[in-house]
Coordinates of C-alpha atoms and ligand atoms in Angstrom, one line a residue:
Chain M
M1 CA 12.1 -76.6 -29.5
S2 CA 10.7 -73.1 -29.2
N3 CA 12.2 -69.9 -29.8
F4 CA 13.1 -69.7 -25.9
G5 CA 14.6 -73.1 -26.4
L6 CA 17.0 -71.5 -29.0
L7 CA 17.5 -68.5 -26.6
M8 CA 18.5 -70.8 -23.7
A9 CA 20.5 -73.0 -26.0
N10 CA 22.7 -69.9 -27.0
L11 CA 23.2 -68.6 -23.3
H12 CA 24.4 -72.4 -22.5
R13 CA 27.4 -72.0 -25.4
H14 CA 29.6 -70.8 -22.6
P15 CA 28.0 -71.2 -19.5
V16 CA 31.1 -70.1 -17.5
R17 CA 30.7 -66.7 -19.0
T18 CA 27.2 -66.7 -18.9
Y19 CA 27.4 -67.8 -15.0
L20 CA 29.8 -65.1 -14.5
T21 CA 27.7 -62.4 -16.0
L22 CA 24.6 -63.9 -14.3
L23 CA 26.4 -63.8 -10.9
S24 CA 27.6 -60.0 -11.4
V25 CA 24.1 -59.1 -12.3
L26 CA 23.0 -61.0 -9.4
V27 CA 25.2 -59.1 -6.9
A28 CA 24.5 -55.8 -8.3
F29 CA 20.5 -56.3 -7.5
L30 CA 21.3 -58.0 -4.2
L31 CA 22.9 -54.5 -3.3
F32 CA 20.0 -52.4 -5.0
G33 CA 17.6 -54.4 -3.1
L34 CA 19.3 -53.7 0.2
L35 CA 20.2 -50.3 -0.4
R36 CA 16.5 -49.7 -1.6
T37 CA 15.2 -51.1 1.5
L38 CA 17.2 -48.7 3.6
A39 CA 16.3 -45.7 1.9
V40 CA 12.9 -46.9 2.1
W41 CA 13.2 -47.0 5.4
F42 CA 14.5 -43.6 5.7
G43 CA 11.7 -41.8 3.7
S44 CA 8.9 -43.7 5.4
G45 CA 6.3 -42.3 7.3
P46 CA 6.2 -42.8 11.1
A47 CA 7.0 -46.4 11.2
E48 CA 5.6 -49.2 13.0
G49 CA 6.3 -48.5 17.0
A50 CA 6.6 -44.9 16.5
S51 CA 4.0 -42.7 18.0
V52 CA 2.6 -39.7 16.5
D53 CA 1.9 -38.4 19.7
R54 CA 5.6 -38.4 21.0
L55 CA 8.1 -36.4 20.9
V56 CA 11.9 -36.9 21.7
V57 CA 13.9 -34.3 23.0
A58 CA 17.8 -34.9 22.5
A59 CA 21.0 -32.7 23.0
K60 CA 21.1 -30.3 19.9
Y61 CA 24.3 -31.2 18.6
S62 CA 25.0 -34.6 19.0
I63 CA 23.0 -37.2 20.6
V64 CA 25.8 -38.6 22.6
D65 CA 25.7 -35.7 25.1
M66 CA 23.6 -35.9 28.0
L67 CA 21.2 -33.6 29.6
P68 CA 20.2 -32.5 32.8
I69 CA 17.6 -34.0 34.4
S70 CA 16.4 -30.7 35.6
Q71 CA 15.4 -30.1 32.2
M72 CA 12.3 -32.7 33.0
N73 CA 10.1 -30.5 35.0
V74 CA 10.9 -27.5 32.5
I75 CA 9.2 -29.8 29.6
Q76 CA 6.9 -30.9 31.8
G77 CA 5.4 -27.3 32.5
V78 CA 5.3 -26.8 28.3
D79 CA 1.8 -26.0 27.0
G80 CA 0.5 -28.9 25.3
V81 CA 3.0 -31.7 27.0
E82 CA 1.0 -34.4 28.5
A83 CA 3.8 -36.4 30.2
V84 CA 7.6 -36.8 30.3
T85 CA 9.8 -39.6 30.9
H86 CA 13.8 -40.1 30.1
Q87 CA 16.2 -42.8 29.1
S88 CA 20.2 -42.9 28.7
W89 CA 22.1 -45.1 26.8
F90 CA 24.0 -47.7 29.0
G91 CA 26.3 -49.5 26.4
G92 CA 28.0 -52.4 28.2
N93 CA 28.3 -56.0 27.5
Y94 CA 26.5 -59.4 28.8
Q95 CA 29.3 -62.0 28.7
D96 CA 30.9 -60.9 25.2
A97 CA 30.0 -58.0 22.8
R98 CA 28.1 -60.2 20.3
S99 CA 25.2 -61.2 22.6
F100 CA 24.5 -57.1 22.2
F101 CA 21.1 -55.8 23.2
P102 CA 20.6 -52.1 24.4
K103 CA 20.3 -51.3 28.1
F104 CA 18.3 -48.2 29.2
P105 CA 18.3 -46.9 32.6
V106 CA 14.8 -45.5 33.1
A107 CA 12.0 -44.3 35.8
P108 CA 9.9 -47.3 36.1
R109 CA 6.5 -46.0 36.3
S110 CA 6.6 -43.0 34.0
Y111 CA 8.3 -45.1 31.4
F112 CA 5.7 -47.7 31.1
E113 CA 2.9 -45.0 31.1
M114 CA 4.5 -43.3 28.2
F115 CA 5.0 -46.5 26.2
P116 CA 1.7 -48.4 26.6
E117 CA 2.8 -50.6 23.8
F118 CA 4.8 -52.6 26.6
T119 CA 2.8 -54.0 29.0
I120 CA 3.8 -55.3 32.4
D121 CA 2.3 -57.1 35.4
P122 CA 1.4 -54.5 37.7
A123 CA 3.0 -56.7 40.6
E124 CA 5.9 -56.6 38.6
L125 CA 6.1 -52.9 38.0
E126 CA 5.6 -52.4 41.6
A127 CA 8.9 -54.9 42.3
F128 CA 10.8 -52.9 39.4
E129 CA 10.1 -49.5 41.3
R130 CA 10.8 -50.7 44.8
T131 CA 14.2 -52.8 43.9
R132 CA 16.8 -50.4 43.5
T133 CA 19.0 -52.9 41.4
G134 CA 15.9 -54.3 39.7
A135 CA 15.7 -54.9 36.1
V136 CA 12.8 -56.0 33.6
V137 CA 13.3 -57.6 30.3
P138 CA 11.2 -58.7 27.1
E139 CA 10.0 -62.4 27.7
G140 CA 12.0 -63.2 24.7
M141 CA 15.4 -62.3 26.6
L142 CA 14.6 -65.0 29.4
T143 CA 14.9 -67.6 26.9
E144 CA 17.3 -66.5 24.5
F145 CA 19.8 -66.1 27.7
G146 CA 18.7 -68.6 29.9
W147 CA 17.4 -66.3 32.7
S148 CA 14.5 -66.6 35.0
V149 CA 13.0 -63.9 37.1
G150 CA 14.6 -63.7 40.8
D151 CA 18.3 -64.2 38.8
K152 CA 21.2 -61.8 39.0
V153 CA 22.6 -60.6 35.8
P154 CA 26.1 -59.2 35.6
I155 CA 27.0 -56.5 33.1
E156 CA 30.4 -55.2 32.2
A157 CA 30.2 -51.5 31.8
D158 CA 32.2 -49.7 29.0
I159 CA 31.1 -46.3 29.2
W160 CA 29.7 -46.2 32.7
P161 CA 32.3 -47.6 35.5
M162 CA 30.6 -47.5 39.2
A163 CA 32.1 -44.9 41.2
D164 CA 34.1 -47.4 43.4
G165 CA 36.0 -48.3 39.9
N166 CA 34.2 -51.6 39.7
R167 CA 33.1 -52.0 36.1
I168 CA 30.5 -54.8 36.8
W169 CA 27.1 -53.9 37.4
E170 CA 24.9 -56.5 38.7
F171 CA 21.2 -56.4 38.4
D172 CA 18.1 -58.3 39.8
L173 CA 15.8 -59.5 37.2
V174 CA 12.2 -58.7 39.0
G175 CA 10.2 -59.3 36.0
T176 CA 9.2 -59.1 32.2
Y177 CA 7.4 -57.2 30.0
T178 CA 5.7 -57.9 26.5
T179 CA 5.6 -55.7 23.5
D180 CA 4.5 -56.5 19.8
V181 CA 6.8 -54.1 18.5
E182 CA 9.6 -56.2 17.0
A183 CA 12.4 -53.7 17.0
Q184 CA 12.0 -52.2 20.4
G185 CA 11.6 -55.7 21.9
G186 CA 15.2 -56.3 22.7
V187 CA 15.9 -53.2 25.5
F188 CA 16.9 -54.2 29.0
L189 CA 15.4 -51.8 31.4
F190 CA 16.8 -51.1 34.6
H191 CA 16.4 -48.7 37.4
Y192 CA 17.3 -45.2 37.0
D193 CA 18.0 -44.3 40.6
F194 CA 20.5 -47.0 40.8
F195 CA 22.5 -45.8 38.0
E196 CA 22.5 -42.3 39.5
E197 CA 23.7 -43.6 42.5
A198 CA 26.2 -45.6 41.5
R199 CA 27.8 -44.0 38.2
S200 CA 31.1 -42.2 38.8
F201 CA 30.7 -39.2 36.5
A202 CA 27.9 -36.8 34.6
K203 CA 25.7 -37.1 38.0
G204 CA 22.2 -35.5 37.3
T205 CA 22.1 -36.2 33.6
V206 CA 20.0 -38.2 31.2
G207 CA 20.1 -39.4 27.7
W208 CA 17.3 -37.9 26.2
Y209 CA 13.4 -37.4 27.1
T210 CA 10.4 -38.8 25.5
V211 CA 7.4 -36.6 25.5
R212 CA 3.8 -37.3 25.1
I213 CA 1.6 -34.3 23.7
E214 CA -2.0 -33.7 24.1
D215 CA -2.8 -32.9 20.4
P216 CA -0.2 -34.5 17.3
D217 CA -1.5 -31.9 15.1
R218 CA 0.6 -29.4 17.3
A219 CA 3.8 -31.5 17.2
P220 CA 5.7 -28.7 15.5
E221 CA 4.6 -26.2 17.6
V222 CA 5.3 -28.2 20.9
A223 CA 8.6 -29.2 19.4
N224 CA 9.5 -25.4 19.0
A225 CA 8.3 -24.5 22.3
I226 CA 10.5 -26.8 24.3
D227 CA 13.7 -26.0 22.0
S228 CA 13.4 -22.1 22.5
L229 CA 13.3 -22.7 26.1
F230 CA 17.0 -24.1 26.2
E231 CA 18.3 -22.7 23.4
N232 CA 20.5 -20.1 25.0
S233 CA 21.2 -22.3 27.9
M234 CA 24.3 -24.4 28.6
N235 CA 22.3 -27.6 27.2
P236 CA 20.4 -26.4 24.0
T237 CA 18.0 -29.2 22.8
K238 CA 16.4 -30.7 19.4
T239 CA 12.9 -31.8 19.5
A240 CA 11.7 -34.4 17.2
T241 CA 9.1 -37.0 16.5
E242 CA 10.1 -40.6 17.5
D243 CA 10.3 -41.5 13.6
E244 CA 12.8 -38.5 12.8
F245 CA 14.7 -39.1 15.9
G246 CA 15.3 -42.9 15.2
K247 CA 16.1 -41.8 11.4
S248 CA 18.4 -39.0 12.5
F249 CA 20.5 -41.4 14.7
A250 CA 20.8 -43.5 11.7
A251 CA 21.8 -40.7 9.5
Q252 CA 24.4 -39.9 11.9
I253 CA 26.5 -42.9 11.2
G254 CA 26.9 -41.7 7.9
D255 CA 24.7 -40.2 5.1
L256 CA 23.7 -43.5 4.0
G257 CA 21.4 -42.2 1.5
L258 CA 23.6 -40.3 -0.4
M259 CA 26.3 -43.2 0.0
A260 CA 23.8 -45.5 -1.4
T261 CA 23.2 -43.8 -4.6
G262 CA 27.1 -43.5 -5.1
I263 CA 27.2 -47.1 -4.9
L264 CA 24.6 -48.1 -6.9
S265 CA 25.5 -46.0 -9.6
A266 CA 29.1 -47.4 -9.9
V267 CA 28.1 -50.8 -9.3
F268 CA 25.4 -50.6 -12.3
F269 CA 27.8 -48.8 -14.6
T270 CA 30.4 -51.9 -13.9
V271 CA 27.7 -54.3 -14.6
L272 CA 26.3 -52.6 -17.6
L273 CA 30.0 -52.4 -19.0
L274 CA 30.3 -56.1 -17.9
T275 CA 27.0 -57.4 -19.3
A276 CA 27.4 -55.3 -23.0
N277 CA 31.0 -56.8 -22.8
T278 CA 29.5 -60.3 -22.7
M279 CA 26.7 -59.4 -25.5
T280 CA 29.3 -58.1 -27.9
Q281 CA 31.4 -60.9 -27.8
A282 CA 28.4 -63.4 -28.1
L283 CA 27.1 -61.6 -31.3
R284 CA 30.8 -61.5 -32.7
E285 CA 31.2 -64.9 -32.9
R286 CA 27.9 -65.7 -33.6
I287 CA 27.7 -63.6 -36.7
P288 CA 27.9 -66.8 -39.1
E289 CA 24.8 -68.5 -37.2
L290 CA 22.9 -65.4 -37.2
A291 CA 23.3 -65.6 -41.1
V292 CA 22.4 -68.9 -41.1
L293 CA 19.3 -68.2 -39.3
K294 CA 18.7 -65.5 -41.7
T295 CA 19.1 -67.9 -44.8
L296 CA 16.3 -70.1 -43.6
G297 CA 13.9 -67.6 -43.6
F298 CA 14.2 -66.0 -40.0
G299 CA 13.3 -62.1 -40.7
N300 CA 15.7 -59.4 -39.6
P301 CA 13.5 -58.2 -37.0
R302 CA 13.1 -61.8 -35.6
V303 CA 16.7 -62.3 -35.5
G304 CA 17.1 -58.9 -33.4
W305 CA 14.7 -59.9 -31.1
L306 CA 16.3 -63.2 -30.3
V307 CA 19.6 -61.1 -29.2
L308 CA 17.8 -58.7 -27.3
G309 CA 15.7 -61.6 -25.8
E310 CA 19.0 -63.2 -24.6
S311 CA 20.2 -59.9 -22.9
V312 CA 17.1 -59.2 -21.3
L313 CA 16.9 -62.7 -20.2
L314 CA 20.2 -62.8 -18.5
C315 CA 19.3 -59.4 -16.8
V316 CA 16.1 -60.6 -15.8
A317 CA 17.5 -63.8 -14.3
G318 CA 20.2 -62.0 -12.5
G319 CA 18.1 -59.4 -11.4
V320 CA 15.3 -61.5 -9.8
M321 CA 17.8 -63.5 -8.3
G322 CA 19.6 -60.8 -6.6
I323 CA 16.3 -59.0 -5.5
G324 CA 15.0 -62.5 -4.2
L325 CA 18.3 -62.9 -2.1
A326 CA 17.8 -59.1 -1.0
A327 CA 14.3 -59.9 0.1
L328 CA 15.7 -63.2 2.3
L329 CA 18.6 -60.9 3.7
A330 CA 16.7 -57.6 4.7
P331 CA 15.5 -58.9 7.9
A332 CA 18.4 -60.1 9.1
A333 CA 19.9 -56.7 8.1
T334 CA 17.7 -55.0 11.1
A335 CA 20.1 -56.2 13.5
F336 CA 22.6 -53.7 12.0
L337 CA 20.6 -51.0 12.5
P338 CA 20.5 -48.6 15.9
Q339 CA 18.3 -50.4 18.0
F340 CA 16.1 -46.7 18.6
G341 CA 15.0 -47.6 14.8
P342 CA 11.2 -47.1 15.0
S343 CA 10.8 -50.3 12.8
A344 CA 12.3 -53.3 11.3
L345 CA 13.5 -52.9 7.9
A346 CA 11.1 -54.1 5.6
F347 CA 11.5 -55.3 2.1
T348 CA 8.6 -54.0 -0.1
W349 CA 6.9 -54.9 -3.3
Q350 CA 7.8 -51.7 -4.6
T351 CA 11.5 -52.3 -4.2
A352 CA 11.1 -55.9 -6.1
A353 CA 9.2 -54.2 -8.9
T354 CA 11.4 -51.5 -9.1
G355 CA 14.3 -54.0 -9.2
V356 CA 12.4 -56.1 -11.9
G357 CA 11.9 -52.8 -14.0
V358 CA 15.8 -51.8 -13.8
A359 CA 16.7 -55.2 -14.6
V360 CA 14.3 -55.1 -17.8
V361 CA 16.1 -51.7 -18.8
L362 CA 19.3 -52.6 -18.2
G363 CA 18.7 -55.7 -20.5
V364 CA 17.3 -53.8 -23.1
V365 CA 20.3 -51.1 -23.1
V366 CA 22.6 -53.4 -23.2
G367 CA 20.9 -55.8 -25.6
T368 CA 19.8 -52.7 -28.0
V369 CA 22.9 -52.2 -30.3
P370 CA 23.7 -55.9 -30.6
A371 CA 20.2 -56.7 -31.7
M372 CA 20.1 -53.8 -34.0
S373 CA 23.5 -54.7 -35.6
A374 CA 22.0 -58.8 -35.8
G375 CA 19.1 -57.4 -37.6
R376 CA 21.1 -55.3 -40.1
L377 CA 23.6 -58.0 -41.1
S378 CA 23.6 -58.9 -44.6
I379 CA 23.5 -62.5 -44.9
A380 CA 25.8 -62.9 -48.4
E381 CA 28.2 -61.0 -46.3
A382 CA 28.2 -62.8 -43.2
L383 CA 28.2 -66.2 -45.2
R384 CA 31.4 -65.0 -46.9
R385 CA 33.3 -64.2 -44.2
S386 CA 32.4 -67.6 -42.3
Chain L
M1 CA 6.8 -72.0 -66.9
S2 CA 10.5 -72.6 -65.7
I3 CA 11.0 -72.8 -61.8
I4 CA 14.1 -70.5 -62.7
E5 CA 14.1 -68.1 -64.8
L6 CA 17.1 -65.6 -65.2
N7 CA 17.0 -62.7 -67.7
D8 CA 20.4 -60.5 -68.4
V9 CA 21.2 -60.6 -64.7
H10 CA 24.4 -58.5 -63.9
K11 CA 25.9 -58.2 -60.3
S12 CA 28.8 -56.0 -59.5
F13 CA 30.4 -55.4 -55.9
V14 CA 32.0 -52.1 -55.0
K15 CA 35.7 -53.0 -53.9
A16 CA 37.8 -50.1 -52.7
R17 CA 35.7 -47.6 -54.7
E18 CA 35.7 -49.4 -57.8
A19 CA 32.7 -51.5 -59.0
V20 CA 33.4 -55.0 -59.9
E21 CA 31.6 -56.8 -62.4
V22 CA 31.2 -60.3 -61.1
L23 CA 28.0 -61.5 -63.1
M24 CA 27.8 -60.2 -66.7
G25 CA 24.3 -61.0 -68.3
I26 CA 23.2 -64.4 -67.1
D27 CA 20.4 -65.7 -69.1
L28 CA 19.3 -68.9 -67.4
R29 CA 16.0 -71.3 -67.2
V30 CA 15.8 -74.2 -65.2
E31 CA 12.5 -76.6 -65.4
A32 CA 11.3 -77.8 -62.0
G33 CA 12.5 -81.4 -61.3
D34 CA 15.8 -80.7 -63.1
F35 CA 19.2 -81.2 -61.4
V36 CA 21.9 -78.8 -62.5
A37 CA 25.4 -78.9 -61.4
L38 CA 27.2 -75.3 -62.2
M39 CA 30.9 -75.3 -62.8
G40 CA 33.9 -73.3 -63.4
P41 CA 36.8 -71.4 -61.6
S42 CA 37.2 -70.1 -58.6
G43 CA 36.2 -66.7 -58.5
S44 CA 33.8 -66.9 -61.6
G45 CA 31.0 -66.3 -59.7
K46 CA 29.3 -69.4 -58.9
T47 CA 28.3 -68.5 -55.1
T48 CA 27.3 -64.9 -56.2
L49 CA 25.1 -66.6 -58.8
L50 CA 23.3 -69.2 -56.2
N51 CA 22.8 -66.4 -53.8
I52 CA 20.9 -64.5 -55.9
I53 CA 18.7 -67.6 -57.3
G54 CA 18.1 -68.4 -53.1
G55 CA 17.2 -64.8 -52.6
L56 CA 20.2 -64.2 -50.2
D57 CA 21.4 -61.3 -52.6
G58 CA 19.8 -59.3 -55.2
A59 CA 20.9 -58.7 -58.6
T60 CA 22.3 -55.2 -59.7
A61 CA 20.3 -55.7 -62.7
G62 CA 18.2 -58.1 -64.8
E63 CA 15.4 -60.1 -63.6
V64 CA 15.1 -62.9 -61.4
V65 CA 11.9 -65.0 -61.4
V66 CA 12.0 -68.1 -59.2
A67 CA 9.0 -69.9 -58.1
E68 CA 7.0 -67.3 -59.9
R69 CA 8.1 -64.7 -57.6
N70 CA 9.9 -61.8 -59.3
L71 CA 12.5 -61.5 -56.1
D72 CA 13.4 -58.0 -56.9
Q73 CA 9.9 -57.1 -56.1
L74 CA 9.8 -58.6 -52.7
S75 CA 10.4 -56.7 -49.5
N76 CA 13.0 -58.0 -47.0
R77 CA 10.1 -59.6 -45.2
D78 CA 8.4 -61.1 -47.9
L79 CA 11.5 -62.8 -49.3
A80 CA 12.5 -64.3 -45.8
R81 CA 9.5 -65.8 -45.9
W82 CA 9.5 -67.0 -49.3
R83 CA 13.0 -68.4 -49.0
A84 CA 11.7 -70.2 -45.8
A85 CA 9.1 -71.9 -48.1
T86 CA 10.7 -72.4 -51.4
I87 CA 14.5 -72.8 -50.9
G88 CA 16.4 -75.4 -49.1
F89 CA 20.1 -74.5 -48.5
I90 CA 23.2 -76.7 -48.3
F91 CA 26.5 -75.4 -47.5
Q92 CA 30.1 -76.7 -48.1
F93 CA 30.9 -76.4 -44.2
Y94 CA 27.3 -77.7 -43.1
N95 CA 26.4 -74.8 -41.2
L96 CA 24.6 -76.0 -38.5
L97 CA 24.3 -74.6 -35.2
P98 CA 26.7 -75.9 -32.6
V99 CA 24.7 -75.2 -29.6
L100 CA 21.6 -77.5 -31.0
N101 CA 21.6 -81.3 -31.3
A102 CA 20.6 -82.7 -34.8
Q103 CA 17.0 -82.8 -33.9
R104 CA 16.8 -79.4 -33.0
N105 CA 19.0 -77.9 -35.7
V106 CA 16.3 -79.6 -38.2
E107 CA 13.4 -78.0 -36.2
L108 CA 14.9 -74.5 -36.7
P109 CA 13.3 -73.8 -40.0
L110 CA 9.8 -75.0 -38.5
L111 CA 9.7 -72.4 -35.9
L112 CA 8.6 -70.1 -38.6
T113 CA 5.3 -72.3 -39.4
K114 CA 2.3 -72.3 -37.7
L115 CA 3.0 -76.3 -37.0
S116 CA 2.6 -77.2 -33.2
A117 CA 5.7 -78.6 -31.3
K118 CA 4.4 -81.8 -31.4
Q119 CA 3.9 -81.9 -35.3
R120 CA 7.7 -79.9 -35.5
R121 CA 9.2 -82.8 -33.6
R122 CA 7.7 -85.5 -35.9
N123 CA 8.5 -83.7 -39.1
A124 CA 11.9 -83.2 -38.0
Q125 CA 12.4 -86.9 -37.2
T126 CA 10.9 -88.0 -40.6
A127 CA 13.4 -85.6 -42.3
L128 CA 15.9 -87.5 -40.2
S129 CA 15.1 -90.5 -41.3
I130 CA 15.0 -89.8 -45.0
V131 CA 18.7 -89.1 -44.4
G132 CA 19.5 -92.0 -42.4
L133 CA 20.2 -90.4 -39.1
D134 CA 17.2 -90.9 -36.8
D135 CA 19.6 -92.4 -34.2
R136 CA 21.9 -89.7 -34.4
A137 CA 18.7 -87.0 -33.2
G138 CA 20.2 -86.4 -30.0
H139 CA 23.9 -85.6 -31.0
K140 CA 25.4 -81.9 -31.6
P141 CA 27.3 -81.2 -34.4
G142 CA 30.5 -81.9 -32.8
E143 CA 29.7 -84.9 -32.0
L144 CA 29.0 -86.1 -35.8
S145 CA 31.2 -86.7 -38.4
G146 CA 31.3 -84.2 -41.4
G147 CA 29.3 -86.9 -43.4
Q148 CA 26.8 -86.8 -41.0
Q149 CA 26.7 -83.4 -40.5
Q150 CA 25.8 -82.8 -44.2
R151 CA 23.1 -85.1 -44.1
V152 CA 21.5 -83.4 -41.0
A153 CA 22.0 -80.0 -43.1
I154 CA 20.1 -81.9 -45.9
A155 CA 17.6 -82.8 -43.4
R156 CA 17.1 -79.2 -42.2
A157 CA 17.2 -78.3 -45.7
I158 CA 14.0 -80.2 -46.9
V159 CA 12.1 -80.8 -43.4
A160 CA 9.8 -77.6 -44.5
D161 CA 9.4 -79.2 -47.9
P162 CA 10.7 -76.5 -50.2
P163 CA 10.7 -77.1 -54.2
I164 CA 14.1 -76.0 -54.7
L165 CA 17.6 -77.1 -53.2
V166 CA 20.4 -74.8 -53.5
C167 CA 23.6 -76.4 -52.8
D168 CA 27.0 -75.0 -52.6
E169 CA 29.8 -77.3 -53.2
P170 CA 28.0 -79.7 -50.6
T171 CA 30.9 -82.5 -51.0
G172 CA 33.7 -80.1 -51.1
D173 CA 34.6 -81.1 -47.4
L174 CA 34.2 -84.8 -47.6
D175 CA 36.0 -87.8 -48.7
R176 CA 34.9 -89.9 -51.6
E177 CA 32.5 -92.4 -49.9
N178 CA 30.9 -89.5 -47.8
A179 CA 30.5 -87.7 -51.0
E180 CA 28.9 -90.4 -53.3
Q181 CA 26.7 -90.7 -49.9
I182 CA 25.5 -87.3 -50.2
L183 CA 25.1 -87.1 -53.8
D184 CA 23.0 -90.3 -53.9
L185 CA 20.7 -88.7 -51.5
L186 CA 20.4 -85.6 -53.3
Q187 CA 19.8 -87.6 -56.5
I188 CA 17.0 -89.7 -54.6
L189 CA 15.7 -86.2 -53.4
N190 CA 15.8 -85.2 -57.0
R191 CA 14.0 -88.1 -58.5
D192 CA 11.7 -89.3 -56.0
H193 CA 10.8 -86.5 -54.2
G194 CA 10.5 -84.0 -57.0
K195 CA 13.1 -81.6 -55.7
T196 CA 14.6 -79.1 -58.2
V197 CA 18.5 -79.2 -57.5
M198 CA 21.0 -76.3 -58.3
M199 CA 24.4 -77.8 -57.2
V200 CA 27.7 -75.8 -57.3
T201 CA 30.6 -78.2 -57.5
H202 CA 34.2 -78.5 -58.4
D203 CA 34.1 -82.1 -58.7
P204 CA 33.3 -83.7 -62.2
K205 CA 32.2 -87.0 -60.6
A206 CA 29.8 -84.9 -58.5
A207 CA 28.7 -83.2 -61.3
D208 CA 28.1 -86.5 -63.4
H209 CA 24.9 -86.9 -60.8
A210 CA 23.2 -83.9 -62.5
K211 CA 21.3 -84.0 -65.6
R212 CA 22.5 -81.0 -66.9
I213 CA 26.0 -79.4 -66.3
L214 CA 26.3 -75.4 -66.8
H215 CA 29.9 -73.9 -66.6
L216 CA 30.4 -70.2 -65.5
D217 CA 33.6 -68.4 -66.7
K218 CA 34.7 -64.7 -65.5
G219 CA 30.6 -64.0 -65.0
K220 CA 29.3 -65.6 -68.0
L221 CA 27.4 -68.9 -68.7
V222 CA 30.1 -70.2 -71.3
R223 CA 28.5 -73.9 -72.5
E224 CA 26.2 -76.2 -71.5
M225 CA 26.0 -79.9 -71.9
A226 CA 23.8 -82.6 -71.0
A227 CA 25.3 -85.1 -68.3
Ligands
LIG401 N1 30.3 -59.1 -51.1 C1 31.6 -59.0 -52.1 N2 32.0 -57.8 -51.9 C2 33.3 -58.0 -53.0 N3 33.7 -58.8 -53.7 C3 32.6 -60.2 -53.7 C4 31.7 -60.1 -52.9 N4 31.1 -61.1 -52.8 C5 31.9 -61.9 -54.0 N5 32.8 -61.2 -54.2 C6 33.8 -61.2 -55.7 O1 32.9 -62.0 -56.6 C7 33.8 -62.8 -57.3 C8 33.0 -64.2 -57.4 O2 32.8 -64.8 -56.0 P1 31.9 -65.8 -55.9 O3 32.2 -66.1 -54.4 O4 31.0 -65.9 -56.3 O5 33.1 -67.3 -56.5 P2 33.1 -68.4 -56.5 O6 32.9 -68.9 -58.1 O7 31.9 -68.9 -55.7 O8 34.4 -69.1 -56.0 P3 34.5 -70.1 -55.3 O9 34.9 -71.2 -56.3 O10 35.9 -70.0 -55.0 O11 33.6 -70.2 -54.3 C9 35.2 -62.8 -56.5 O12 36.1 -62.2 -57.2 C10 34.8 -62.0 -55.0 O13 36.1 -61.5 -54.5
LIG402 MG1 31.8 -70.3 -53.9

């Protein structure tokens, strides 16, 4: 047997209590891992797939407001702007709401010129341009839904019924595109002209513009120039880099960063009380045994370390398991982020390291007082009480 | 030189702001290899005296020299080390760690030594076979009888080979038969292994196993007789 064996044996004294405490620590660190991952995503620089030479122009007050397509020419004329294209949020469901993927009406050629990270066969792009009801999808979507080029795909509208009252939009799959950017991989693209012609309201509008600028260093200047053009119009705009746009979209769902901090504080406070209670109980029932250890010649510091070690071991074990679980779950959580999100959630080593650090601190905070009283324990008195 | 030497030892406790004197001037000499039984009424200070000899508690006044060390001159740390090397403790209620099996309970004192894990295991096995319990090494205290638990406690007390065994009513919780086994064991350890035994007991039959019997009353050694 070793000192570690002694520690483990003590933790096994009340397995149920130990495992419940471990579980509460685990859950706390699982939450920590996931929320930290979100926070890292919010705080990160331009993420994968977000380009520094592209700006997004959206309605100033709410990104669900539409913008008149007439603004496109005006933006094109702004000094420093190289190209402009537009997208809109279609919503809608294919089969059932669970198989969700975003669907954007776009201007085929300018869209693919704007996003060189999406590649499409020139012949298929031409077909896309030519076919009014045409749509193109990432290759993965074909296998996912068992489609092939030439199929008709019905989408049931939720926001946008057709002018004739029909809610089923039928698209012709004319091609596929490839992308190496995972989070943007799932967009179903269809022809804006069809959308414009068939929808029942808000004609002549688009969701937002994407703008390529000549010089990334001048991004703030160009963004200001665009916004000031429309400032006093019916449709004021807010221009940001792609990355900021994705994040502000997510931020509109709720102030996640602040919420995360609040939740974490509450959770850790609870876990602190829980583990502190466990350790205090563990100490109280073990006073005679600690006195025996001292009788056998275990020094005061050694007995204190044993108690502290137990608390740290418990917290670190729970912490490592919780963070490990968070690392496994973080990629899956990406599915719940808006599809504009510039990047997938990435679980970072910093998050893991911070988590383990927090676990150690938690163990030390919880274990210090019991460890000190264990160290101070007087043998003769403790033996008399037993 | 005596292995235990107490000169005018006093011990008082402060109880409800009043000092209660429990030991009132104890003078005692015990030679190496002796087997001493300490008797006396409840509350006379037997455990207190034993604790002072074993370095578990300090004297209020007087001189305590055990195994050539003046105990009140040792720091806490040195005292703990000295105890580990010098004294084997045996208690009335065995005081084994319930979460550890017999083997690991006996190994505990060896965690403080430089012995390898293998050596520790081997020494613990030897100690268990001396008390006749090699076949119970894997049992936890809860799975052993009182007599067996006390034998495990004796194995733990001797595993680091200390010269002195300090026993506080080692048979107080046992029936006659088990008590006899324990006393025989202590006698063997005294006679064949040269351990000095200092044993508190209420039981005259137990005291008969000793070479010397001391009587303590109201904090004073009142008479002594050779067994
Ligand atoms: N830590 C302490 N604080 C206060 N009083 C104490 C303390 N330890 C012992 N005493 C008192 O000292 C006296 C002697 O106690 P001790 O335990 O040495 O007696 P004992 O002879 O071992 O008795 P018993 O046969 O019942 O075990 C008792 O009156 C006890 O109450
Ligand atoms: Mg006593």
